[in-house]
PDB file of C-alpha atoms in Angstrom:
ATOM      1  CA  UNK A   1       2.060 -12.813  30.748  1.00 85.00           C
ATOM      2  CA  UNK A   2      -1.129 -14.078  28.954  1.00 83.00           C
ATOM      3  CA  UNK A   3      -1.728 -17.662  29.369  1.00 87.00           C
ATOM      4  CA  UNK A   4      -3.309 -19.938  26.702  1.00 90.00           C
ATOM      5  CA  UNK A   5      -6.848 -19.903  28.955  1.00 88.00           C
ATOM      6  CA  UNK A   6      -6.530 -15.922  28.739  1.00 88.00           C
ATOM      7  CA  UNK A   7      -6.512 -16.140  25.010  1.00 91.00           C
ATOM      8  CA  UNK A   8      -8.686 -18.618  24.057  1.00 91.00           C
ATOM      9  CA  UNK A   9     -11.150 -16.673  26.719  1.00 91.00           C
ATOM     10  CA  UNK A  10     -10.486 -13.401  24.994  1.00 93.00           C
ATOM     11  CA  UNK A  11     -11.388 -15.256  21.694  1.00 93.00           C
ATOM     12  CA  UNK A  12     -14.586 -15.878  23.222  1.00 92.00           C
ATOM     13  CA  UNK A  13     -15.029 -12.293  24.389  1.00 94.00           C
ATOM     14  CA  UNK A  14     -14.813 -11.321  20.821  1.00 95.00           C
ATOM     15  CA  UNK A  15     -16.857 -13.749  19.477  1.00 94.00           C
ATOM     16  CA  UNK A  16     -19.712 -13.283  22.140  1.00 94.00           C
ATOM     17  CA  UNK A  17     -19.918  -9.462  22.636  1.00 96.00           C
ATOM     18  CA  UNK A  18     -22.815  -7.931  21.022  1.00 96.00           C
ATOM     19  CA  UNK A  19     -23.435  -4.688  20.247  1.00 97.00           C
ATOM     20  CA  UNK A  20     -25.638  -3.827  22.207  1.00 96.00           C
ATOM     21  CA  UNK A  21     -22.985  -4.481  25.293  1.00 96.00           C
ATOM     22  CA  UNK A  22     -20.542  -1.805  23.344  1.00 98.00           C
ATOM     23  CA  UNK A  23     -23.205   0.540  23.237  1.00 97.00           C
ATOM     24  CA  UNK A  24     -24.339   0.531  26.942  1.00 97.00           C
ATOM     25  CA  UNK A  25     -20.510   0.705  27.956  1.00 97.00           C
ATOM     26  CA  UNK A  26     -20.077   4.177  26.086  1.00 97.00           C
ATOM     27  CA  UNK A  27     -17.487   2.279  23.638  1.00 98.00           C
ATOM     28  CA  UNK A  28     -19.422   2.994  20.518  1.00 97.00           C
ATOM     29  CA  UNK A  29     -22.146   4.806  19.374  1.00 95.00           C
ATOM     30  CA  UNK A  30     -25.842   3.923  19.581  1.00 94.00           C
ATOM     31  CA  UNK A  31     -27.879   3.795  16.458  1.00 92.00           C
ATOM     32  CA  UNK A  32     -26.278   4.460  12.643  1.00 94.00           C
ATOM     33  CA  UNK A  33     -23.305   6.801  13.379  1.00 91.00           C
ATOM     34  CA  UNK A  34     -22.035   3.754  15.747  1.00 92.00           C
ATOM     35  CA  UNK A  35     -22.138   1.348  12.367  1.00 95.00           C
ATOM     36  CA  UNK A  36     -18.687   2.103  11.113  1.00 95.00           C
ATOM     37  CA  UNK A  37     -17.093   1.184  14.639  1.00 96.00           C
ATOM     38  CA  UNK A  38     -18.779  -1.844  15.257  1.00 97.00           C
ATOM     39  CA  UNK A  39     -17.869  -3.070  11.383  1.00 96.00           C
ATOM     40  CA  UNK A  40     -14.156  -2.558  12.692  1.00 96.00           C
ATOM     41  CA  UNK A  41     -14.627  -4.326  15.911  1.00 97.00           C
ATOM     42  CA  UNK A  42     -15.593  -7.253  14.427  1.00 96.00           C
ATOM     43  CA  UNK A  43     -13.382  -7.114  11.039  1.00 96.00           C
ATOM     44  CA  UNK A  44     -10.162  -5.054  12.205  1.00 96.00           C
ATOM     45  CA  UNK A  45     -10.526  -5.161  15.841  1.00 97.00           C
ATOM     46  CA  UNK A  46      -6.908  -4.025  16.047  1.00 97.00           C
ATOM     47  CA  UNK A  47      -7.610  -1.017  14.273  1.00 97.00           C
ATOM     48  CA  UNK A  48     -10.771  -0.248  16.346  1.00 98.00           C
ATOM     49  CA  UNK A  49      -8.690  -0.111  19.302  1.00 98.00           C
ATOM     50  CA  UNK A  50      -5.967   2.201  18.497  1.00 98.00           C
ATOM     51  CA  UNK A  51      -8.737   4.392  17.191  1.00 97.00           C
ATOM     52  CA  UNK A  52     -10.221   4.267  20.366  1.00 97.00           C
ATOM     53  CA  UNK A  53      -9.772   7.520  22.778  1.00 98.00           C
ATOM     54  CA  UNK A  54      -8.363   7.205  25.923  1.00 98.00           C
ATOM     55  CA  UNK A  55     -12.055   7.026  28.232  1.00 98.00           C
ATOM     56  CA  UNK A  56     -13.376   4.442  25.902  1.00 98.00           C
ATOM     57  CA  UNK A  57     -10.417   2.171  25.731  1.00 98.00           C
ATOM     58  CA  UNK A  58      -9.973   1.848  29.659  1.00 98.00           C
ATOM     59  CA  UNK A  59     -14.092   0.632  29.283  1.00 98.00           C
ATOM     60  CA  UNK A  60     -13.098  -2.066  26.796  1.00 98.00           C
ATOM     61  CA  UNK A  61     -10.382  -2.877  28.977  1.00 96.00           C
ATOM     62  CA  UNK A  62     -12.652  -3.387  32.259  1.00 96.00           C
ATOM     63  CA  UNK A  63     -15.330  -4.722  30.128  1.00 95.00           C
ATOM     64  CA  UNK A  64     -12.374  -7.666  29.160  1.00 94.00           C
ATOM     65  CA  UNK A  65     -11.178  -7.573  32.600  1.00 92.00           C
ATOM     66  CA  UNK A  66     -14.643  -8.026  33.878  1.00 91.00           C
ATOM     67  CA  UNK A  67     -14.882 -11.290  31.179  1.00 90.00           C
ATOM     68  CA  UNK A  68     -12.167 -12.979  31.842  1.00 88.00           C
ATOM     69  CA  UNK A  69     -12.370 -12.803  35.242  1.00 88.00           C
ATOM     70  CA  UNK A  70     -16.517 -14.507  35.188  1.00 81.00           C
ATOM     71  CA  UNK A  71     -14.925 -16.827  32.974  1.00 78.00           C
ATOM     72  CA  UNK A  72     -11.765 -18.093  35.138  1.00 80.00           C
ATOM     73  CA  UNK A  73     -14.491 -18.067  38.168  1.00 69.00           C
ATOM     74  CA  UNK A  74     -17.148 -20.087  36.022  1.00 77.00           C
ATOM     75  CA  UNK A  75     -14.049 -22.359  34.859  1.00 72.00           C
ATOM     76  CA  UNK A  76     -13.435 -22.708  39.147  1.00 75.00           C
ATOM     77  CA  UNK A  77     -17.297 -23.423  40.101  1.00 75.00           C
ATOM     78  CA  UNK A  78     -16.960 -26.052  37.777  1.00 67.00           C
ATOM     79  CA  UNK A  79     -13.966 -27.580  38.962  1.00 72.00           C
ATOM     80  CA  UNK A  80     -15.233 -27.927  42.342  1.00 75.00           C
ATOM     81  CA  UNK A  81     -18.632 -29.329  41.417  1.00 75.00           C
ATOM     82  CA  UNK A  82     -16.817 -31.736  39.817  1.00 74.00           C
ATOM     83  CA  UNK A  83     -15.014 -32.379  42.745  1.00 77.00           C
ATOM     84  CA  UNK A  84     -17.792 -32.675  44.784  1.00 78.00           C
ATOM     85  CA  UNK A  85     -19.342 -35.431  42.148  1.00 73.00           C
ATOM     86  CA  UNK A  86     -16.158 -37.654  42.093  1.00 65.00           C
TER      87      UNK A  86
END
C-alpha cells in the first residue's frame, strides 16, 4: 500500500525529473526523436508508461524506487538533526 508520503514524494519525482535524467537512464530518446515521449511524460504520463516496453519501464521503476527511497532517508536525516537540536 502507498502511503500519503509515497505520493506526495512521487508528485515530486514528476515534477523534478528532467530530461536529461530520462535520457541517461535509456527511458527515452536523446535529441529530437525523444521529443514526442518526453511531451507525454509530462502531459499524459499515464499513457507514456503503458507505452513503455518492458526494459525501459523496470528503469523508470528503479529510477522511482531509487527517489523515494533518498527522499524517505533525507525526510530521516532530518528528523534526527532535529532531534539532536531539541
Amino acid at each position: 500500500m502507498i502511503t500519503t508520503t509515497q505520493l506526495r514524494d512521487f508528485a515530486f519525482f514528476l515534477s523534478n525529473t528532467s530530461r536529461w535524467e530520462l535520457e541517461k537512464a535509456g527511458i527515452i530518446s536523446p535529441g529530437p526523436s525523444g521529443d514526442t515521449a518526453w511531451k507525454r511524460f509530462n502531459n499524459d504520463f499515464d499513457v507514456f508508461v503503458i507505452k513503455l516496453s518492458a526494459e525501459k519501464l523496470k528503469a523508470l521503476t528503479d529510477m522511482i524506487a531509487g527517489y523515494l527511497q533518498v527522499s524517505e532517508y533525507s525526510r530521516e536525516q532530518a528528523a534526527a538533526a532535529e532531534r539532536k537540536v531539541a
